Short mmCIF file of C-alpha atoms in Angstrom, two decimals:
data_model
loop_
_atom_site.label_atom_id
_atom_site.label_comp_id
_atom_site.label_asym_id
_atom_site.label_seq_id
_atom_site.Cartn_x
_atom_site.Cartn_y
_atom_site.Cartn_z
CA MET A 1 147.66 146.90 82.38
CA ALA A 2 150.27 149.04 80.62
CA ASP A 3 149.67 152.76 80.11
CA ILE A 4 149.88 153.63 76.36
CA THR A 5 149.69 157.15 74.92
CA ARG A 6 149.66 158.37 71.27
CA ARG A 7 151.94 161.03 69.75
CA LEU A 8 152.04 161.70 65.96
CA GLY A 9 151.73 158.06 64.85
CA TRP A 10 153.97 156.79 67.64
CA ARG A 11 152.97 155.02 70.81
CA HIS A 12 154.54 155.35 74.22
CA LEU A 13 154.31 152.46 76.71
CA ARG A 14 154.83 152.82 80.42
CA GLY A 15 154.80 149.55 82.34
CA ALA A 16 154.28 148.76 86.02
CA PRO A 17 157.06 147.40 88.27
CA THR A 18 155.12 144.15 88.68
CA ALA A 19 154.63 143.63 84.92
CA HIS A 20 157.34 142.07 82.70
CA VAL A 21 157.17 143.60 79.18
CA ARG A 22 158.67 141.96 76.04
CA HIS A 23 158.84 144.07 72.87
CA HIS A 24 159.54 142.40 69.52
CA ARG A 25 159.89 144.04 66.10
CA GLY A 26 160.45 141.95 63.02
CA GLY A 27 161.17 138.91 65.20
CA THR A 28 163.88 140.75 67.15
CA LEU A 29 163.58 141.32 70.88
CA LEU A 30 164.11 145.02 71.55
CA HIS A 31 162.91 145.50 75.14
CA ASP A 32 162.63 142.88 77.88
CA GLY A 33 162.07 143.52 81.61
CA PRO A 34 159.68 144.84 84.29
CA GLY A 35 158.73 148.52 84.62
CA LEU A 36 159.94 149.53 81.13
CA SER A 37 159.08 152.75 79.30
CA PHE A 38 159.72 153.19 75.54
CA TRP A 39 158.38 154.46 72.20
CA PHE A 40 157.20 152.11 69.46
CA ARG A 41 155.20 151.99 66.26
CA ALA A 42 151.93 150.09 66.47
CA LEU A 43 152.13 148.50 62.99
CA SER A 44 155.50 146.85 63.53
CA ALA A 45 155.52 146.08 67.27
CA ALA A 46 154.53 142.86 69.10
CA ILE A 47 154.31 143.43 72.85
CA SER A 48 153.61 140.97 75.66
CA GLU A 49 152.93 141.91 79.27
CA VAL A 50 153.39 139.15 81.87
CA PRO A 51 152.47 139.87 85.55
CA VAL A 52 155.23 138.75 87.90
CA ASP A 53 153.54 139.57 91.24
CA ASP A 54 152.12 136.95 93.62
CA ARG A 55 148.50 136.09 92.86
CA GLU A 56 145.83 134.33 94.92
CA LEU A 57 143.61 131.72 93.27
CA ALA A 58 140.59 130.67 95.37
CA MET A 59 138.93 127.41 94.44
CA THR A 60 135.97 125.39 95.69
CA PHE A 61 135.20 121.89 94.44
CA HIS A 62 133.34 118.72 95.44
CA ALA A 63 134.95 115.36 96.24
CA ARG A 64 133.80 111.89 97.39
CA THR A 65 135.25 109.96 100.31
CA ALA A 66 135.88 106.22 100.59
CA ASP A 67 132.42 105.71 102.16
CA PHE A 68 130.76 107.57 99.24
CA GLN A 69 130.03 110.79 101.10
CA ASP A 70 130.15 114.12 99.28
CA VAL A 71 132.38 116.81 100.76
CA VAL A 72 133.20 120.38 99.72
CA VAL A 73 136.84 121.50 99.68
CA GLN A 74 137.74 125.22 99.97
CA ALA A 75 141.38 126.01 99.15
CA THR A 76 143.60 128.86 97.97
CA VAL A 77 146.77 128.56 95.85
CA THR A 78 149.33 131.36 95.77
CA TYR A 79 151.45 131.42 92.58
CA ARG A 80 153.57 133.69 90.41
CA VAL A 81 155.17 133.67 86.98
CA GLY A 82 158.81 132.75 87.60
CA ASP A 83 159.97 132.74 83.96
CA PRO A 84 158.14 135.47 81.98
CA ALA A 85 159.85 134.48 78.71
CA VAL A 86 158.60 130.89 78.93
CA ALA A 87 155.13 132.02 80.03
CA ALA A 88 154.89 134.49 77.13
CA ALA A 89 155.94 131.72 74.74
CA ARG A 90 153.43 129.16 76.09
CA LEU A 91 150.45 131.48 76.74
CA ASP A 92 149.07 134.50 74.90
CA PHE A 93 150.11 137.53 77.00
CA SER A 94 150.14 139.91 74.00
CA ILE A 95 148.48 143.31 74.47
CA ASP A 96 146.69 145.68 72.12
CA PRO A 97 149.13 148.46 71.06
CA ASP A 98 146.37 151.05 71.27
CA THR A 99 144.66 150.20 74.60
CA GLY A 100 147.22 148.10 76.46
CA ALA A 101 144.62 145.38 77.23
CA TRP A 102 145.32 141.69 76.80
CA ARG A 103 144.02 140.22 73.60
CA GLY A 104 143.43 136.83 75.21
CA THR A 105 142.66 135.49 78.70
CA PRO A 106 145.98 134.13 79.96
CA LEU A 107 145.18 134.44 83.66
CA GLU A 108 142.02 132.38 83.25
CA GLN A 109 144.06 129.68 81.51
CA LEU A 110 146.53 129.65 84.40
CA GLY A 111 143.66 129.49 86.90
CA THR A 112 142.07 126.57 85.09
CA LEU A 113 145.40 124.71 84.96
CA LEU A 114 146.07 125.19 88.69
CA THR A 115 142.49 124.39 89.74
CA GLU A 116 142.26 121.17 87.79
CA THR A 117 145.70 120.01 88.96
CA ALA A 118 144.93 120.74 92.62
CA GLN A 119 141.49 119.14 92.35
CA GLN A 120 142.99 115.97 90.85
CA HIS A 121 145.38 115.45 93.78
CA ALA A 122 142.68 116.31 96.36
CA LEU A 123 140.29 113.78 94.83
CA ASP A 124 143.01 111.11 94.93
CA VAL A 125 143.63 111.49 98.67
CA LEU A 126 139.92 111.86 99.65
CA ALA A 127 138.85 108.81 97.64
CA ARG A 128 141.02 106.66 99.96
CA THR A 129 139.84 108.32 103.19
CA LEU A 130 136.69 107.72 105.22
CA LEU A 131 134.45 110.68 106.01
CA SER A 132 135.18 110.62 109.74
CA GLU A 133 138.95 110.56 109.11
CA ALA A 134 138.64 113.24 106.43
CA LEU A 135 136.85 115.57 108.85
CA VAL A 136 139.55 115.03 111.49
CA ASP A 137 142.79 114.93 109.49
CA GLY A 138 141.57 115.66 105.97
CA VAL A 139 142.57 119.33 105.83
CA ALA A 140 146.27 118.64 106.50
CA ALA A 141 146.32 115.56 104.27
CA VAL A 142 144.68 117.41 101.36
CA ARG A 143 147.01 120.40 101.77
CA GLU A 144 150.14 118.22 101.77
CA GLN A 145 148.92 116.14 98.85
CA VAL A 146 147.98 119.20 96.76
CA ALA A 147 151.25 120.98 97.54
CA ALA A 148 153.28 117.88 96.65
CA GLY A 149 151.26 117.28 93.50
CA LEU A 150 151.66 120.87 92.26
CA ALA A 151 155.39 120.80 93.02
CA ALA A 152 155.76 117.56 91.05
CA GLU A 153 153.57 118.68 88.14
CA PRO A 154 155.92 119.02 85.12
CA ARG A 155 153.59 121.28 83.17
CA LEU A 156 153.86 124.16 85.62
CA PRO A 157 157.64 124.71 85.26
CA ALA A 158 157.23 124.20 81.54
CA THR A 159 154.76 127.12 81.56
CA GLY A 160 156.98 129.27 83.81
CA ILE A 161 154.68 128.99 86.86
CA GLU A 162 155.92 128.71 90.46
CA VAL A 163 153.60 127.66 93.30
CA VAL A 164 154.30 129.75 96.41
CA ALA A 165 151.84 128.26 98.93
CA VAL A 166 148.78 126.05 99.26
CA ARG A 167 146.09 126.61 101.90
CA VAL A 168 143.04 124.46 102.61
CA MET A 169 140.50 126.45 104.63
CA ALA A 170 137.61 124.00 105.04
CA LEU A 171 136.47 120.49 104.36
CA ARG A 172 132.70 120.26 104.86
CA PRO A 173 130.23 117.41 104.31
CA GLU A 174 126.66 117.92 103.14
CA PRO A 175 124.36 119.79 105.55
CA GLU A 176 122.30 116.69 106.43
CA VAL A 177 125.42 114.60 107.11
CA GLU A 178 126.98 117.41 109.10
CA ARG A 179 123.87 117.68 111.30
CA ALA A 180 123.88 113.88 111.79
CA LEU A 181 127.55 113.96 112.81
CA ARG A 182 126.91 116.76 115.24
CA THR A 183 124.03 114.92 116.95
CA PRO A 184 126.11 112.58 119.26
CA ALA A 185 128.29 115.43 120.44
CA ARG A 186 125.24 117.64 120.90
CA GLU A 187 123.48 114.90 122.89
CA GLN A 188 126.53 114.39 125.09
CA ILE A 189 126.77 118.10 125.71
CA GLN A 190 123.05 118.18 126.50
CA GLN A 191 123.48 115.32 128.97
CA GLU A 192 126.34 117.16 130.67
CA ALA A 193 124.16 120.26 130.80
CA ASP A 194 121.24 118.28 132.28
CA ARG A 195 123.49 116.69 134.90
CA ALA A 196 124.84 120.11 135.81
CA THR A 197 121.24 121.40 136.00
CA TYR A 198 120.21 118.55 138.34
CA GLU A 199 123.23 119.11 140.56
CA ARG A 200 122.53 122.82 140.63
CA ARG A 201 118.88 122.14 141.56
CA ALA A 202 119.95 119.73 144.36
CA VAL A 203 122.30 122.34 145.77
CA ALA A 204 119.54 124.93 145.45
CA VAL A 205 117.06 122.69 147.32
CA GLU A 206 119.57 122.11 150.13
CA ARG A 207 120.20 125.82 150.36
CA GLU A 208 116.47 126.56 150.32
CA ARG A 209 115.98 124.08 153.22
CA THR A 210 118.73 125.78 155.22
CA ILE A 211 117.21 129.16 154.42
CA ALA A 212 113.74 127.92 155.50
CA GLU A 213 115.13 126.65 158.83
CA ASN A 214 116.86 129.94 159.42
CA GLU A 215 113.67 131.81 158.56
CA LEU A 216 111.65 129.62 160.99
CA ALA A 217 114.15 130.26 163.82
CA SER A 218 114.02 133.96 163.00
CA GLN A 219 110.20 133.94 163.10
CA ILE A 220 110.20 132.20 166.50
CA GLU A 221 112.61 134.78 167.89
CA LEU A 222 110.55 137.58 166.33
CA ALA A 223 107.35 136.21 167.90
CA ARG A 224 109.00 136.12 171.37
CA ARG A 225 110.26 139.66 171.00
CA GLU A 226 106.89 140.77 169.64
CA GLU A 227 105.21 139.37 172.79
CA GLN A 228 107.59 141.43 174.92
CA LEU A 229 106.90 144.41 172.76
CA VAL A 230 103.12 144.00 173.20
CA GLU A 231 103.49 143.86 177.00
CA GLN A 232 105.69 146.93 177.04
CA ARG A 233 103.28 148.75 174.74
CA GLY A 234 100.35 147.91 177.11
CA THR A 235 102.26 149.27 180.09
CA ASN A 236 103.19 152.39 178.17
CA ALA A 237 99.58 152.82 177.00
CA ARG A 238 98.21 152.61 180.56
CA ARG A 239 100.76 155.09 181.80
CA GLU A 240 100.03 157.39 178.92
CA ALA A 241 96.24 157.13 179.58
CA GLU A 242 96.70 158.05 183.25
CA GLU A 243 98.85 161.04 182.34
CA HIS A 244 96.32 162.10 179.70
CA ALA A 245 93.47 161.82 182.23
CA ALA A 246 95.32 164.01 184.76
CA ALA A 247 96.16 166.51 182.08
CA ASP A 248 92.52 166.53 180.89
CA ALA A 249 91.28 167.19 184.43
CA VAL A 250 93.63 170.13 184.85
CA ARG A 251 92.69 171.38 181.44
CA ALA A 252 88.93 171.08 182.18
CA GLU A 253 89.25 172.97 185.45
CA ALA A 254 91.20 175.76 183.80
CA GLU A 255 88.69 175.86 180.96
CA ALA A 256 85.75 176.13 183.42
CA THR A 257 87.42 179.00 185.32
CA ARG A 258 88.13 180.76 182.05
CA THR A 259 84.54 180.24 180.87
CA VAL A 260 83.11 181.76 184.07
CA LYS A 261 85.35 184.80 183.78
CA LEU A 262 84.50 185.23 180.14
CA ALA A 263 80.74 184.94 180.94
CA GLU A 264 80.98 187.60 183.67
CA ALA A 265 82.93 189.93 181.38
CA GLU A 266 80.48 189.32 178.55
CA ALA A 267 77.48 190.05 180.85
CA ALA A 268 79.01 193.34 182.06
CA LYS A 269 79.79 194.26 178.47
CA SER A 270 76.20 193.42 177.41
CA VAL A 271 74.73 195.61 180.22
CA LYS A 272 76.89 198.54 179.21
CA PHE A 273 76.02 198.06 175.58
CA ALA A 274 72.25 197.86 176.37
CA GLU A 275 72.38 201.11 178.42
CA ALA A 276 74.27 202.89 175.64
CA GLU A 277 71.85 201.55 173.05
CA ALA A 278 68.79 202.73 175.11
CA ALA A 279 70.24 206.23 175.50
CA ARG A 280 71.01 206.34 171.79
CA SER A 281 67.48 205.17 170.95
CA VAL A 282 65.95 207.93 173.14
CA LYS A 283 68.09 210.57 171.50
CA LEU A 284 67.20 209.29 168.04
CA ALA A 285 63.44 209.28 168.92
CA GLU A 286 63.60 212.89 170.18
CA ALA A 287 65.51 214.01 167.10
CA GLU A 288 63.06 212.19 164.82
CA ALA A 289 60.03 213.83 166.58
CA ALA A 290 61.54 217.31 166.24
CA ARG A 291 62.31 216.64 162.59
CA SER A 292 58.75 215.40 161.99
CA VAL A 293 57.25 218.59 163.55
CA LYS A 294 59.48 220.78 161.40
CA LEU A 295 58.56 218.82 158.26
CA ALA A 296 54.80 219.08 159.09
CA ASP A 297 55.04 222.88 159.57
CA ALA A 298 56.98 223.29 156.32
CA GLU A 299 54.49 221.10 154.44
CA ALA A 300 51.50 223.10 155.80
CA ALA A 301 53.07 226.42 154.78
CA ARG A 302 53.86 225.04 151.36
CA SER A 303 50.30 223.75 150.93
CA VAL A 304 48.84 227.18 151.81
CA LYS A 305 51.13 228.90 149.32
CA LEU A 306 50.25 226.36 146.61
CA GLY A 307 46.45 226.87 147.26
CA GLU A 308 46.73 230.64 146.99
CA ALA A 309 48.77 230.42 143.78
CA GLU A 310 46.31 227.91 142.25
CA ALA A 311 43.30 230.15 143.07
CA ALA A 312 44.96 233.20 141.50
CA ARG A 313 45.84 231.17 138.42
CA ALA A 314 42.21 229.90 138.09
CA VAL A 315 40.79 233.45 138.32
CA ALA A 316 43.25 234.74 135.67
CA LEU A 317 42.43 231.82 133.40
CA ALA A 318 38.65 232.41 133.74
CA ARG A 319 39.07 236.06 132.90
CA ALA A 320 41.17 235.24 129.84
CA GLU A 321 38.63 232.67 128.58
CA ALA A 322 35.73 235.16 129.01
CA ALA A 323 37.62 237.85 127.06
CA GLY A 324 38.46 235.37 124.31
CA ALA A 325 34.85 234.16 124.04
CA ARG A 326 33.60 237.74 123.78
CA GLU A 327 36.11 238.58 121.03
CA VAL A 328 35.20 235.41 119.08
CA GLY A 329 31.43 236.21 119.31
CA GLU A 330 32.01 239.76 118.11
CA ALA A 331 34.10 238.49 115.16
CA ARG A 332 31.49 235.93 114.18
CA ALA A 333 28.67 238.58 114.35
CA ALA A 334 30.70 240.97 112.18
CA ALA A 335 31.38 238.21 109.65
CA GLN A 336 27.69 237.22 109.53
CA ALA A 337 26.61 240.83 109.03
CA ALA A 338 29.13 241.31 106.24
CA TRP A 339 27.93 238.05 104.60
CA LEU A 340 24.30 239.15 104.78
CA ARG A 341 25.17 242.59 103.44
CA VAL A 342 27.03 241.13 100.48
CA HIS A 343 24.21 238.73 99.58
CA GLY A 344 21.60 241.51 99.89
CA GLU A 345 23.41 243.62 97.29
CA VAL A 346 23.73 240.92 94.56
CA ASP A 347 20.95 239.92 92.07
CA VAL A 348 18.82 236.78 92.15
CA ALA A 349 20.73 234.94 89.38
CA THR A 350 24.00 235.27 91.23
CA LEU A 351 22.38 233.99 94.39
CA HIS A 352 21.02 231.04 92.41
CA ALA A 353 24.50 230.32 91.04
CA LEU A 354 26.07 230.52 94.49
CA THR A 355 23.36 228.27 95.83
CA GLY A 356 24.07 225.72 93.07
CA THR A 357 27.78 225.89 93.75
CA ARG A 358 27.30 225.32 97.45
CA LEU A 359 24.85 222.54 96.72
CA ALA A 360 27.32 220.89 94.31
CA GLU A 361 30.09 221.10 96.91
CA ASN A 362 27.94 219.35 99.53
CA LEU A 363 26.39 216.72 97.22
CA PRO A 364 27.83 213.19 97.15
CA ARG A 365 29.91 212.07 94.13
CA ILE A 366 27.86 211.35 90.96
CA ASP A 367 29.55 208.94 88.53
CA SER A 368 26.87 209.14 85.75
CA LEU A 369 23.79 211.38 85.03
CA THR A 370 20.85 210.31 82.85
CA VAL A 371 18.77 213.19 81.34
CA SER A 372 15.39 212.22 79.86
CA PRO A 373 13.89 214.03 76.83
CA ASP A 374 11.11 215.52 78.97
CA VAL A 375 13.57 217.16 81.37
CA LEU A 376 15.78 218.37 78.52
CA THR A 377 12.73 219.86 76.66
CA GLY A 378 11.58 221.72 79.80
CA LEU A 379 15.09 223.13 80.43
CA LEU A 380 15.41 224.32 76.84
CA ALA A 381 11.94 225.95 77.00
CA LYS A 382 12.89 227.80 80.18
CA LEU A 383 16.12 228.90 78.62
CA GLY A 384 14.35 230.22 75.51
CA SER A 385 11.80 232.14 77.53
CA ALA A 386 14.49 233.72 79.59
CA GLU A 387 16.40 234.91 76.53
CA GLY A 388 13.21 236.41 75.02
CA ALA A 389 12.50 238.35 78.13
#
């Protein structure tokens, strides 16, 4: 697609080297060629851009063979525009002066033309060919027929199109037919594989038999050598037992001699230890007796001193208690005399009041007091007589 820019009402086009540009104004051709760059006015310009590079057109279509089997053809056609002027005159390659995009779909028209033409020639050759032949030689036959048909097609040169190459990649039947065609070859391959498996098993069995025979011969030889080994081991064991017995006898004799010497040494050591222990026990007994005598003497002296001190303390305590009792008796006598002297000096009414007070202090608690009229009358009479006196 051409690159178009705007400047003050003008347009500038810059084409690619693989794009042939034709610029008309008022029916006059002003610019014609690939990779052009020029200024133009959008209102008066008619521009066409034709690609001149090689293009690949992939196509896939169905066809039917002579035995009415459906096959799929995959092919690719390489083409280019050989005469851009003719192509621009036959197809709409005009571009928008503002965006540079094609106004139509010229490449799709070319693709449709090439696809239908190639499909027509492929169908012609496959319709006369059986499926088995088509699968073997159909790719080359279809390629040659399509290439020849496109080269002889008069409409392509009239449109300015040149076919560069034709390639047929695959020619496939339907999946079910393809599986059916593969079955005989698969079965033959399976038979070859089974035969190879059987031969391999036969060779393996023969080798296993040889290996078993070799193993049996080896076992026989091993048994013979094992018998020799057992005999030699018995001889060695007897010899070893005799040597062990002699060594044990020597060892027992040495051990007995050593035990006797150790017993004698232990007995002498025990005697010495017993004598030392007896002497030590005697010394300890004597020391303990002397210590006991000293402790008894000290305890007796201490007991005498404690008895004397306790007696002196008891005498002093008795004297102090007697003096205290005498002082307490004297104080109580003086207090009683003073009490009697005070009460002897007061009048009878005061004594009565004191007696009532003491009596009230020692009486139990009285919550309520009921005074009868007789008692109240007697009290009032006594009161009145006392006042008159």
